[in-house]
Tab-separated table of C-alpha atoms in Angstrom:
chain	number	residue	atom	x	y	z
A	1359	MET	CA	-133.479	38.853	166.983
A	1360	LYS	CA	-130.183	37.694	165.495
A	1361	LYS	CA	-129.163	34.096	166.114
A	1362	GLU	CA	-125.680	33.366	167.408
A	1363	ILE	CA	-123.196	31.289	165.433
A	1364	ILE	CA	-120.366	30.113	167.657
A	1365	PHE	CA	-116.837	30.064	166.193
A	1366	VAL	CA	-114.675	27.644	168.167
A	1367	LEU	CA	-111.104	28.925	168.366
A	1368	LEU	CA	-108.253	26.932	169.890
A	1369	ASN	CA	-104.745	28.283	170.328
A	1370	GLY	CA	-103.010	28.213	166.973
A	1371	PHE	CA	-106.252	28.671	165.048
A	1372	ALA	CA	-106.080	29.496	161.339
A	1373	ASP	CA	-107.196	33.125	161.027
A	1374	TRP	CA	-108.074	32.961	157.323
A	1375	GLU	CA	-110.391	29.983	157.753
A	1376	ALA	CA	-112.792	31.938	159.968
A	1377	ALA	CA	-112.617	35.518	158.774
A	1378	HIS	CA	-114.737	35.481	155.630
A	1379	THR	CA	-117.557	33.426	157.119
A	1380	ALA	CA	-117.688	35.625	160.220
A	1381	VAL	CA	-117.964	38.777	158.108
A	1382	CYS	CA	-120.720	37.376	155.886
A	1383	LEU	CA	-122.732	36.320	158.927
A	1384	ASN	CA	-122.072	39.342	161.112
A	1385	ALA	CA	-122.410	42.075	158.470
A	1386	GLY	CA	-124.582	40.390	155.858
A	1387	VAL	CA	-123.819	38.343	152.775
A	1388	LYS	CA	-123.933	41.567	150.770
A	1389	PRO	CA	-123.920	45.160	152.060
A	1390	GLY	CA	-127.420	46.404	152.746
A	1391	ARG	CA	-128.953	42.943	153.017
A	1392	GLU	CA	-130.736	41.591	156.085
A	1393	VAL	CA	-128.422	40.347	158.833
A	1394	LYS	CA	-129.858	37.224	160.477
A	1395	TYR	CA	-126.873	36.074	162.505
A	1396	ILE	CA	-124.168	37.321	164.811
A	1397	ALA	CA	-120.721	35.742	165.110
A	1398	LYS	CA	-119.490	34.901	168.603
A	1399	THR	CA	-116.267	33.209	169.669
A	1400	LEU	CA	-115.676	30.380	172.088
A	1401	SER	CA	-112.547	28.712	173.411
A	1402	LEU	CA	-111.846	26.193	176.136
A	1403	THR	CA	-111.306	29.026	178.644
A	1404	LYS	CA	-111.876	32.761	178.531
A	1405	ASP	CA	-108.128	33.369	178.284
A	1406	PRO	CA	-106.941	34.998	175.059
A	1407	VAL	CA	-106.215	32.644	172.160
A	1408	ILE	CA	-103.549	33.431	169.586
A	1409	SER	CA	-103.936	32.596	165.911
A	1410	ILE	CA	-101.290	31.259	163.560
A	1411	GLY	CA	-101.001	34.808	162.197
A	1412	GLY	CA	-100.490	36.279	165.654
A	1413	PHE	CA	-103.948	37.766	166.230
A	1414	ARG	CA	-104.859	37.743	169.920
A	1415	VAL	CA	-108.571	37.065	170.483
A	1416	LEU	CA	-110.487	37.312	173.745
A	1417	PRO	CA	-113.296	34.738	173.430
A	1418	ASP	CA	-116.891	35.716	174.132
A	1419	TYR	CA	-117.508	32.364	175.841
A	1420	ASP	CA	-115.786	29.357	177.284
A	1421	ILE	CA	-117.353	25.903	177.315
A	1422	TYR	CA	-118.933	26.611	180.717
A	1423	SER	CA	-120.504	29.974	179.885
A	1424	LEU	CA	-121.994	29.169	176.487
A	1425	PRO	CA	-125.704	30.018	176.307
A	1426	GLU	CA	-128.150	27.145	175.903
A	1427	ASP	CA	-129.554	28.376	172.609
A	1428	TYR	CA	-127.387	29.082	169.575
A	1429	ALA	CA	-127.798	28.340	165.889
A	1430	GLY	CA	-124.617	26.480	165.061
A	1431	LEU	CA	-120.937	25.738	165.566
A	1432	VAL	CA	-118.070	26.620	163.245
A	1433	LEU	CA	-114.926	24.701	164.187
A	1434	VAL	CA	-111.989	26.711	162.897
A	1435	GLY	CA	-108.962	24.677	161.870
A	1436	GLY	CA	-105.540	24.978	163.426
A	1437	ASP	CA	-102.780	23.236	165.312
A	1438	ASN	CA	-104.557	21.918	168.411
A	1439	TRP	CA	-107.554	19.871	167.264
A	1440	PHE	CA	-105.773	16.624	168.160
A	1441	SER	CA	-104.952	17.653	171.730
A	1442	PRO	CA	-106.780	16.049	174.674
A	1443	GLU	CA	-108.225	19.461	175.578
A	1444	ALA	CA	-110.063	19.661	172.257
A	1445	GLU	CA	-112.260	16.758	173.327
A	1446	SER	CA	-114.165	19.231	175.517
A	1447	VAL	CA	-115.848	20.360	172.297
A	1448	ILE	CA	-117.406	16.917	171.626
A	1449	PRO	CA	-120.558	17.493	173.751
A	1450	LEU	CA	-121.193	20.771	171.897
A	1451	VAL	CA	-121.026	18.991	168.539
A	1452	GLU	CA	-123.312	16.232	169.816
A	1453	LYS	CA	-125.825	18.829	171.000
A	1454	MET	CA	-125.910	20.565	167.616
A	1455	ILE	CA	-126.366	17.271	165.770
A	1456	ARG	CA	-129.212	16.243	168.100
A	1457	GLU	CA	-130.897	19.589	167.462
A	1458	ASN	CA	-130.261	19.371	163.699
A	1459	LYS	CA	-128.276	22.592	163.712
A	1460	LEU	CA	-125.136	23.619	161.852
A	1461	VAL	CA	-121.843	21.891	162.545
A	1462	ALA	CA	-119.044	23.095	160.271
A	1463	GLY	CA	-115.400	22.039	160.385
A	1464	ILE	CA	-112.533	23.121	158.173
A	1465	CYS	CA	-109.014	21.697	157.804
A	1466	ASN	CA	-107.934	19.883	160.991
A	1467	ALA	CA	-111.310	20.624	162.557
A	1468	SER	CA	-112.894	18.445	159.863
A	1469	VAL	CA	-110.432	15.715	160.816
A	1470	PHE	CA	-111.492	16.169	164.454
A	1471	LEU	CA	-115.063	15.441	163.358
A	1472	GLY	CA	-113.830	12.293	161.634
A	1473	VAL	CA	-111.773	11.180	164.630
A	1474	HIS	CA	-114.915	11.211	166.776
A	1475	GLY	CA	-117.210	9.438	164.335
A	1476	PHE	CA	-119.299	12.429	163.264
A	1477	LEU	CA	-118.582	11.932	159.552
A	1478	ASN	CA	-119.389	8.234	159.268
A	1479	HIS	CA	-122.911	8.735	157.914
A	1480	VAL	CA	-122.722	12.042	156.013
A	1481	LYS	CA	-121.092	13.202	152.803
A	1482	HIS	CA	-117.932	15.087	153.672
A	1483	THR	CA	-114.465	16.195	152.695
A	1484	SER	CA	-111.244	17.154	154.464
A	1485	ASN	CA	-107.606	17.881	153.644
A	1486	ALA	CA	-107.253	14.488	151.916
A	1487	LEU	CA	-108.867	11.103	152.421
A	1488	GLU	CA	-105.617	9.324	153.265
A	1489	TYR	CA	-104.721	12.011	155.794
A	1490	LEU	CA	-108.162	11.761	157.367
A	1491	LYS	CA	-107.971	7.955	157.571
A	1492	HIS	CA	-104.449	8.065	158.982
A	1493	ILE	CA	-105.303	10.515	161.764
A	1494	ALA	CA	-108.835	9.313	162.545
A	1495	GLY	CA	-108.035	5.619	162.653
A	1496	GLU	CA	-110.662	2.958	163.305
A	1497	LYS	CA	-113.348	5.372	164.539
A	1498	TYR	CA	-113.631	6.708	161.005
A	1499	THR	CA	-115.650	4.396	158.737
A	1500	GLY	CA	-117.088	6.982	156.358
A	1501	ASP	CA	-114.582	6.740	153.518
A	1502	ALA	CA	-117.295	5.685	151.043
A	1503	LEU	CA	-118.970	9.056	151.671
A	1504	TYR	CA	-115.796	11.095	151.180
A	1505	ILE	CA	-116.006	13.548	148.258
A	1506	GLU	CA	-112.959	15.079	146.572
A	1507	LYS	CA	-114.179	18.661	146.709
A	1508	GLN	CA	-112.974	21.748	148.510
A	1509	ALA	CA	-116.153	21.973	150.577
A	1510	VAL	CA	-119.113	19.638	151.069
A	1511	ARG	CA	-122.492	20.234	152.689
A	1512	ASP	CA	-124.757	17.381	153.757
A	1513	ASP	CA	-127.833	18.851	155.417
A	1514	ASN	CA	-126.385	20.813	158.367
A	1515	ILE	CA	-122.898	19.274	158.319
A	1516	VAL	CA	-120.302	21.296	156.402
A	1517	THR	CA	-116.690	20.234	155.903
A	1518	ALA	CA	-113.833	21.783	153.946
A	1519	SER	CA	-110.134	21.535	153.259
A	1520	GLY	CA	-107.801	24.148	154.683
A	1521	THR	CA	-107.468	25.893	151.319
A	1522	ALA	CA	-111.209	26.396	150.880
A	1523	GLN	CA	-112.211	29.241	153.169
A	1524	LEU	CA	-114.482	30.845	150.538
A	1525	GLU	CA	-116.155	27.564	149.603
A	1526	PHE	CA	-116.544	26.767	153.309
A	1527	CYS	CA	-118.261	30.110	153.789
A	1528	ARG	CA	-120.586	29.561	150.832
A	1529	GLU	CA	-121.769	26.172	152.106
A	1530	ILE	CA	-122.329	27.545	155.611
A	1531	LEU	CA	-124.410	30.393	154.181
A	1532	TYR	CA	-126.535	27.867	152.286
A	1533	ALA	CA	-126.939	25.637	155.346
A	1534	LEU	CA	-128.141	28.614	157.379
A	1535	ASN	CA	-130.314	30.124	154.638
A	1536	ALA	CA	-128.407	33.322	155.339
A	1537	ASP	CA	-129.660	34.924	152.115
A	1538	GLU	CA	-131.140	34.127	148.722
A	1539	PRO	CA	-129.083	31.633	146.644
A	1540	GLU	CA	-128.298	34.203	143.949
A	1541	ILE	CA	-126.940	36.620	146.561
A	1542	ILE	CA	-124.768	33.895	148.099
A	1543	GLU	CA	-123.409	33.015	144.650
A	1544	GLU	CA	-122.836	36.672	143.799
A	1545	SER	CA	-120.862	37.187	147.000
A	1546	TYR	CA	-118.804	34.041	146.413
A	1547	SER	CA	-118.049	35.004	142.825
A	1548	PHE	CA	-117.016	38.505	143.813
A	1549	TYR	CA	-114.513	37.371	146.444
A	1550	LYS	CA	-113.296	34.371	144.439
A	1551	ASN	CA	-112.919	36.028	141.055
A	1552	GLY	CA	-113.017	39.733	141.733
A	1553	PHE	CA	-116.203	40.408	139.791
A	1554	LEU	CA	-119.943	39.998	140.071
A	1555	LEU	CA	-121.973	37.404	138.208
A	1556	LYS	CA	-123.005	38.361	134.672
A	1557	GLY	CA	-125.930	40.716	134.587
A	1558	LYS	CA	-125.437	41.836	138.210
């Protein structure tokens, strides 16, 4: 049975930050390979959410109808992660961390994780350290663990800058053991560079 990965979409979400990861989970890292996961969407209500690019998405779940068992959360960046409404997501993140399951945040969603103290004890990245410190304020004390990379994985916590949708996807696939490492690297190389790894 496929395990659900929940993509959290707020109004003004960044389409490109979610798309590649959702495809690799929902259809397989490479065509013909085993599919272990299914991508589902969640928002604060079941009303449609509209992306920065104008895509209108009807969420599968709201925060009240989410099933008890799911394999991880992907927080998709966008314009509304600093709104009071976004704080409804905090208990979901806490649950995943308690259960040692995937929590992934990209762009402003990674900053959201910093604002609420989730990055203080794990290696992480974001859009820029100064930006993260400025927005997160005193609740963020993890600057010594900040890494200047496009995407960082520390156990089941994955963070990325807003320009790193492919790297974000790769680290999520590793965190979930979605396929063999060489297949994950082959997929990343193909979409990043337009060709397969040597000898493939």
